[in-house]
Structures are given as structure tokens and as C-alpha cells.
Amino acid sequence: MRAARFLAGRLAGLLIVLLVIAFISYLVFYLLPADPARLACGRPCTPENLAVARDFMGFGEPWWRQLLDFLGGVFTGRTFGEGPAAIHCPAPCFGYSFQQNAQVIDLISSHAPVTASLALGAAVLWLLLGVGTGVLAATRRGTFVDRIVMAGSVAGVSAPTYLLGLLGILVFGFTLDMVPVHGYVPFTESPVDWAWHLILPWLVLAYVHAALYARLTRGQMIEAFGEDYIRTARAKGLTERRVVGYHALRNVLLPVVTLFGIDLGSLLGGAVITERVFGMPGIGALIIGAVHELDVPLLLGCTLFAALLVVVCNFAVDIVYGLLDPRTRN
């Protein structure tokens, strides 16, 4: 019963956050000076044609009415215009890109596998590397290994992602000619080429994020080693591996899980810089294209999609938190 109340409360909070984000996002984009209807009207664009374009695209209504139509379209679908020229957008409708003549959800779906491949692969690497090196540095505090790990983590936290990406392309792509430096191959076409094109972006993202995870894990582990329950476990004669791997690491995982949910949600919403550097057609590239073309419906849909992923990942973090620490269910 307590678990059901815990899930219901988190779901209610998730829906409220999504509604607030949708409200703020729609208001911000409504106040932008760019007029999607004017862009679609063409030249010459008379006031009459501009009014027709606004009505067809749904921008002729007050902003609150547009927001309600948008939210309704997510659940029930939406129709733009009337008569033979009408365009139907089935649910879930995140809007319609009139400049690309395609539904926003279809554009996102076609680019999402690229971003998902990049984010999930890098996330596995940085979680293993970051937590592993953090534990290694904590168990060998003050040694040469500890200093090497901390020096590498400081470099990783300080270096911009685009700089590491360009250096990786220069060294491993052009100088050594070891890996591809541009493009993406779908997994369904060739799993080997898919991984081979992603290995360098994975390593760049993994290094940047693993550096932060190593510092966090090391600090938490050192703090845990000073707690009474660790001293009690050692006094009982437990092996150091069990003390570190079960008792200390279990409590260290709580802040790591929180950070992981935020980072993964952000990357799934679009790794803009990394995708730009490596020429990958993911959500980040889609967002950049929408900004350049002032495609407001597409930009709004991508923004809400990214927000949805961040909120869902944080919801998953809450669930994992409840499994790791039952006290958080209250």
C-alpha cells in the first residue's frame, strides 16, 4: 500500500511538472518575435494571405487557446485547416512542421535512435569508468593511483566537450586513421559499423562525465569509510571487498543515481554539441536546424520532448531511490 502511494505521488508530481513546462515553453515561444505564419506565407505576403496562413496553422487564436489545442492534440490528435487542404495530425500530436511538411513526432522519431544510441552507450561507459575509478581512488587514498585518477578527473571536468571531440577527431581520425569521424550507420544495417561510428563520440562523452562521477564517488566513499557501520563491519571480520562492495558502495550509489538520471535525461533530449562535432543526425541536429529555420512548431515539440525525457528519467531515479533506500518512500 505504501509503495502504491509512493508511485501515485511521483506520477502526480510528474504530470504537474510536465504541465508547468508546457505552459512556460508555449508562452516563451508565443512571445518570440518570429512569426511562423509569415515565413510560410511567402512573398509577396498580403495581410489577407497572412491571416489565412495564421488561421490554417492555428496561430490566429489567443496564446491560451493555442496551448489548450496543443495539449488536446497530444492526447486526441489535431486537424490544421479545413476542407480538402486540411492536415490531420493523429495523437500523439506534438505539432506540425509546415516548413518540412511533416509531423513533429515523426521528425523526432526519425532522429531519436541516433541520440539514444549515443546517449545510452556513453552512459554505460561513464557509469562503469566513473564509479570504478572513484572506488579505486578512495581505497588507495593518497597513493600514486589516487593522484592519477584525480588529475584525470580534473582534466575531464575542465575540458569542453567540443574541444575533446575535435582533438579526438584530429588524433584518432586524421592522424592515426583508426575510427570514422563523421556520420551514423543504423544498427539494423550493420551492428559493427554502428558501433564503429559511435566509439569516438562514446569515449568523448564518457570521459567528460566519468570525471565528475569519479570525484563524486571518491568523496562519498571516503566519507562512508569514516562511518560507524563500516567500522562495525570490519570489526566483524568481513573481507575488505565485501565492506567496500556491499556496505560502503550501496550508500554511495544514491547521489550517483541522482546525477545519472539528470545526465542521461539531458543527453537523450539532445546531445547538441557532440552531434554537431561528429556530424550525427540526432535530436540535437534537429534542434539546431529548427533554430536556423525559425521552425517554431518543431522547436517547441523538441523542447517538450526533451523535457519529457528529463522528467521521466527523474521519475525512474525516484523509483530506484525507493528500492535502494526504503526510507525515501515515506
XYZ file of C-alpha atoms in Angstrom:
330
model
C 0.000 0.000 0.000
C 2.823 2.372 0.890
C 4.544 1.572 -2.413
C 1.326 2.350 -4.320
C 1.009 5.723 -2.589
C 4.665 6.406 -3.342
C 4.180 5.687 -7.072
C 0.929 7.645 -7.252
C 2.549 10.680 -5.643
C 5.506 10.577 -8.006
C 3.240 10.205 -11.059
C 1.101 13.141 -9.947
C 4.218 15.244 -9.492
C 5.460 14.182 -12.931
C 2.237 15.307 -14.624
C 2.231 18.643 -12.793
C 5.838 19.335 -13.790
C 5.092 18.487 -17.428
C 2.083 20.829 -17.478
C 4.132 23.662 -15.984
C 6.923 23.109 -18.518
C 4.408 23.038 -21.380
C 2.820 26.269 -20.132
C 6.140 28.120 -19.795
C 7.531 26.790 -23.080
C 4.453 27.692 -25.067
C 4.328 31.167 -23.521
C 8.003 31.785 -24.317
C 7.669 30.662 -27.925
C 4.455 32.645 -28.325
C 6.290 35.823 -27.250
C 9.132 35.273 -29.734
C 9.309 37.901 -32.496
C 9.442 35.166 -35.151
C 6.147 34.564 -36.926
C 5.888 31.042 -38.436
C 2.857 32.101 -40.465
C 4.800 34.917 -42.133
C 7.566 32.503 -43.056
C 5.029 30.134 -44.611
C 3.137 32.903 -46.364
C 5.858 33.538 -48.917
C 6.439 36.673 -50.961
C 4.599 38.836 -51.627
C 2.556 38.273 -48.463
C -0.547 40.415 -48.222
C -2.316 40.939 -44.877
C -5.162 38.762 -46.124
C -2.864 35.874 -47.037
C -1.039 36.257 -43.711
C -4.337 36.000 -41.818
C -5.276 32.885 -43.777
C -1.881 31.320 -43.037
C -2.207 32.088 -39.312
C -5.685 30.583 -39.132
C -4.559 27.472 -41.037
C -1.544 26.939 -38.778
C -3.502 27.634 -35.602
C -1.693 30.865 -34.682
C -4.704 33.112 -35.046
C -6.105 32.268 -31.610
C -5.029 33.725 -28.234
C -1.995 32.028 -26.708
C -4.003 30.231 -24.018
C -6.315 28.789 -26.662
C -3.316 27.639 -28.695
C -1.903 25.928 -25.608
C -5.165 24.092 -24.969
C -5.316 23.000 -28.621
C -1.736 21.781 -28.392
C -2.348 19.790 -25.204
C -5.534 18.359 -26.678
C -3.639 17.312 -29.797
C -1.178 15.328 -27.704
C -3.997 13.090 -26.452
C -6.628 13.181 -29.208
C -4.899 14.447 -32.330
C -5.439 17.692 -34.183
C -6.515 18.989 -37.597
C -4.973 22.069 -39.197
C -7.144 23.992 -41.640
C -10.421 22.980 -43.240
C -11.620 21.333 -46.404
C -9.505 19.366 -48.894
C -6.308 21.170 -47.841
C -6.727 20.229 -44.169
C -3.860 18.397 -42.486
C -4.655 15.835 -39.815
C -2.090 15.159 -37.114
C -3.015 11.973 -35.193
C -2.302 11.523 -31.496
C 0.196 11.974 -30.040
C 0.469 15.227 -31.992
C 3.376 17.425 -30.874
C 2.652 19.895 -33.647
C 3.217 20.087 -37.380
C 6.278 21.476 -39.151
C 4.873 23.371 -42.118
C 8.371 24.173 -43.366
C 9.308 20.481 -43.585
C 5.741 19.363 -44.295
C 5.887 16.654 -41.648
C 4.545 15.918 -38.187
C 6.880 16.916 -35.394
C 6.572 13.493 -33.732
C 7.639 11.806 -36.997
C 10.693 14.058 -37.279
C 11.627 13.365 -33.665
C 11.103 9.618 -34.113
C 13.393 9.519 -37.141
C 16.215 11.304 -35.276
C 15.732 9.816 -31.795
C 17.518 6.466 -32.467
C 20.747 8.350 -33.206
C 20.629 10.309 -29.951
C 19.521 7.240 -27.983
C 22.432 5.196 -29.357
C 24.878 7.961 -28.487
C 23.499 8.669 -25.008
C 22.925 5.111 -23.801
C 26.276 3.803 -24.997
C 28.161 6.706 -23.430
C 26.123 6.383 -20.217
C 27.146 2.758 -19.715
C 30.798 3.666 -20.233
C 30.881 6.697 -17.969
C 28.985 4.920 -15.191
C 31.402 1.981 -15.180
C 34.511 4.125 -15.573
C 33.458 6.864 -13.192
C 32.267 4.689 -10.321
C 35.068 2.159 -10.829
C 37.892 4.711 -10.809
C 36.262 6.589 -7.935
C 36.191 3.472 -5.786
C 39.763 2.662 -6.808
C 40.964 6.138 -5.817
C 39.102 6.033 -2.490
C 40.508 2.649 -1.482
C 44.016 3.865 -2.353
C 43.719 7.349 -0.922
C 46.944 9.336 -1.006
C 48.738 6.926 -3.304
C 50.027 7.459 -6.839
C 46.873 5.803 -8.233
C 44.686 8.261 -6.332
C 46.629 11.247 -7.664
C 46.463 9.970 -11.242
C 42.683 9.433 -11.046
C 42.099 12.872 -9.539
C 44.350 14.589 -12.086
C 42.482 12.868 -14.918
C 39.113 13.798 -13.427
C 40.110 17.461 -13.062
C 41.165 17.500 -16.721
C 37.905 15.859 -17.778
C 35.715 18.253 -15.801
C 37.629 21.286 -17.090
C 37.842 20.394 -20.787
C 34.920 21.450 -23.049
C 33.194 18.636 -24.890
C 33.702 20.197 -28.304
C 37.451 20.575 -27.669
C 37.847 16.916 -26.694
C 35.779 15.915 -29.708
C 37.942 17.927 -32.101
C 41.141 16.567 -30.526
C 39.785 13.029 -30.834
C 38.961 13.595 -34.497
C 42.414 15.053 -35.138
C 44.357 12.298 -33.356
C 42.316 9.130 -33.881
C 40.545 10.107 -37.071
C 43.027 12.013 -39.228
C 46.462 11.297 -37.736
C 46.094 7.605 -36.805
C 43.131 6.888 -39.123
C 41.684 4.431 -36.602
C 37.974 5.316 -36.429
C 35.361 7.168 -38.516
C 34.897 10.802 -37.527
C 31.613 11.685 -39.203
C 28.147 10.255 -39.753
C 25.985 7.478 -38.364
C 25.111 3.962 -39.502
C 21.806 2.460 -38.219
C 22.126 -0.644 -36.068
C 19.743 -2.550 -38.352
C 22.057 -2.028 -41.333
C 25.311 -3.107 -39.697
C 25.826 -3.514 -35.927
C 29.603 -3.421 -36.383
C 29.590 -0.166 -38.392
C 27.034 1.261 -35.948
C 29.384 0.729 -33.010
C 32.465 1.724 -35.018
C 30.982 5.133 -35.914
C 29.913 5.709 -32.306
C 33.054 4.610 -30.469
C 34.790 8.007 -30.564
C 31.689 10.041 -29.521
C 31.073 7.478 -26.762
C 34.593 7.857 -25.431
C 34.468 11.660 -25.528
C 31.173 11.849 -23.636
C 32.185 9.052 -21.262
C 35.434 10.803 -20.311
C 33.749 14.137 -19.629
C 31.038 12.621 -17.449
C 33.147 9.888 -15.835
C 35.477 12.551 -14.471
C 32.645 14.047 -12.418
C 31.404 10.630 -11.298
C 34.895 9.633 -10.181
C 35.228 12.733 -7.997
C 31.754 12.240 -6.547
C 32.261 8.529 -5.858
C 35.666 9.064 -4.287
C 34.380 11.770 -1.941
C 31.349 9.744 -0.896
C 33.401 6.591 -0.376
C 35.955 8.375 1.811
C 33.130 9.828 3.884
C 31.489 6.411 4.198
C 34.735 4.811 5.390
C 34.570 7.013 8.476
C 31.054 5.914 9.460
C 30.347 3.615 12.411
C 28.685 0.899 10.331
C 31.848 0.494 8.246
C 33.988 0.147 11.360
C 31.484 -2.361 12.745
C 31.577 -4.384 9.524
C 35.369 -4.513 9.636
C 35.323 -5.441 13.322
C 33.126 -8.426 12.479
C 35.896 -9.744 10.291
C 34.255 -9.141 6.915
C 36.578 -9.064 3.941
C 37.560 -5.645 2.578
C 35.903 -6.489 -0.738
C 32.559 -7.080 0.991
C 32.918 -3.963 3.131
C 33.621 -1.814 0.091
C 31.337 -3.501 -2.446
C 28.285 -4.064 -0.275
C 28.246 -1.744 2.725
C 30.062 1.381 1.510
C 29.174 1.372 -2.198
C 25.462 0.833 -1.564
C 25.134 4.199 0.201
C 27.392 5.909 -2.318
C 25.049 4.861 -5.147
C 22.248 7.210 -4.000
C 23.856 10.501 -5.146
C 25.337 8.729 -8.166
C 21.882 7.557 -9.265
C 20.510 11.094 -8.904
C 23.257 12.579 -11.071
C 22.962 9.745 -13.590
C 19.231 10.351 -14.086
C 19.776 14.054 -14.772
C 22.695 13.492 -17.146
C 21.010 10.687 -19.076
C 17.760 12.620 -19.470
C 19.635 15.671 -20.732
C 21.599 13.648 -23.278
C 18.529 11.783 -24.510
C 16.906 15.161 -25.092
C 19.705 16.047 -27.489
C 23.494 15.986 -27.236
C 23.698 19.141 -29.325
C 27.437 19.821 -29.182
C 28.578 16.226 -29.639
C 26.202 15.586 -32.508
C 27.347 18.783 -34.176
C 31.040 17.951 -33.845
C 30.656 14.402 -35.195
C 28.004 15.200 -37.818
C 25.351 12.906 -36.346
C 21.696 13.443 -37.379
C 20.161 13.208 -33.903
C 17.765 15.314 -31.866
C 20.481 17.915 -31.321
C 20.903 18.379 -35.065
C 17.131 18.625 -35.412
C 17.006 21.390 -32.792
C 19.806 23.341 -34.476
C 18.036 23.098 -37.816
C 14.779 24.302 -36.259
C 16.577 27.319 -34.763
C 18.206 28.226 -38.078
C 14.930 27.934 -39.972
C 12.834 29.552 -37.203
C 10.615 26.465 -37.264
C 8.711 27.285 -34.059
C 6.390 24.219 -34.011
C 9.364 21.881 -34.417
C 11.420 23.769 -31.840
C 8.555 23.675 -29.361
C 7.980 19.966 -29.931
C 11.679 19.174 -29.437
C 11.761 21.255 -26.266
C 8.791 19.464 -24.745
C 10.130 16.081 -25.854
C 13.462 16.803 -24.148
C 11.654 17.983 -21.011
C 9.566 14.804 -21.023
C 12.693 12.646 -21.128
C 14.318 14.546 -18.250
C 11.177 14.241 -16.123
C 10.763 10.543 -16.922
C 14.410 9.852 -16.054
C 13.982 11.672 -12.748
C 10.864 9.595 -12.088
C 12.930 6.462 -12.711
C 15.520 7.817 -10.271
C 12.818 8.173 -7.610
C 11.831 4.545 -8.145
C 15.436 3.362 -7.880
C 15.871 5.536 -4.805
C 12.930 3.779 -3.178
C 14.459 0.389 -3.935
C 17.892 1.342 -2.602
C 16.652 3.234 0.453
C 13.129 2.326 1.700
C 13.130 5.432 3.938
C 12.548 7.629 0.870
C 9.135 6.015 0.251
C 7.559 7.847 3.170
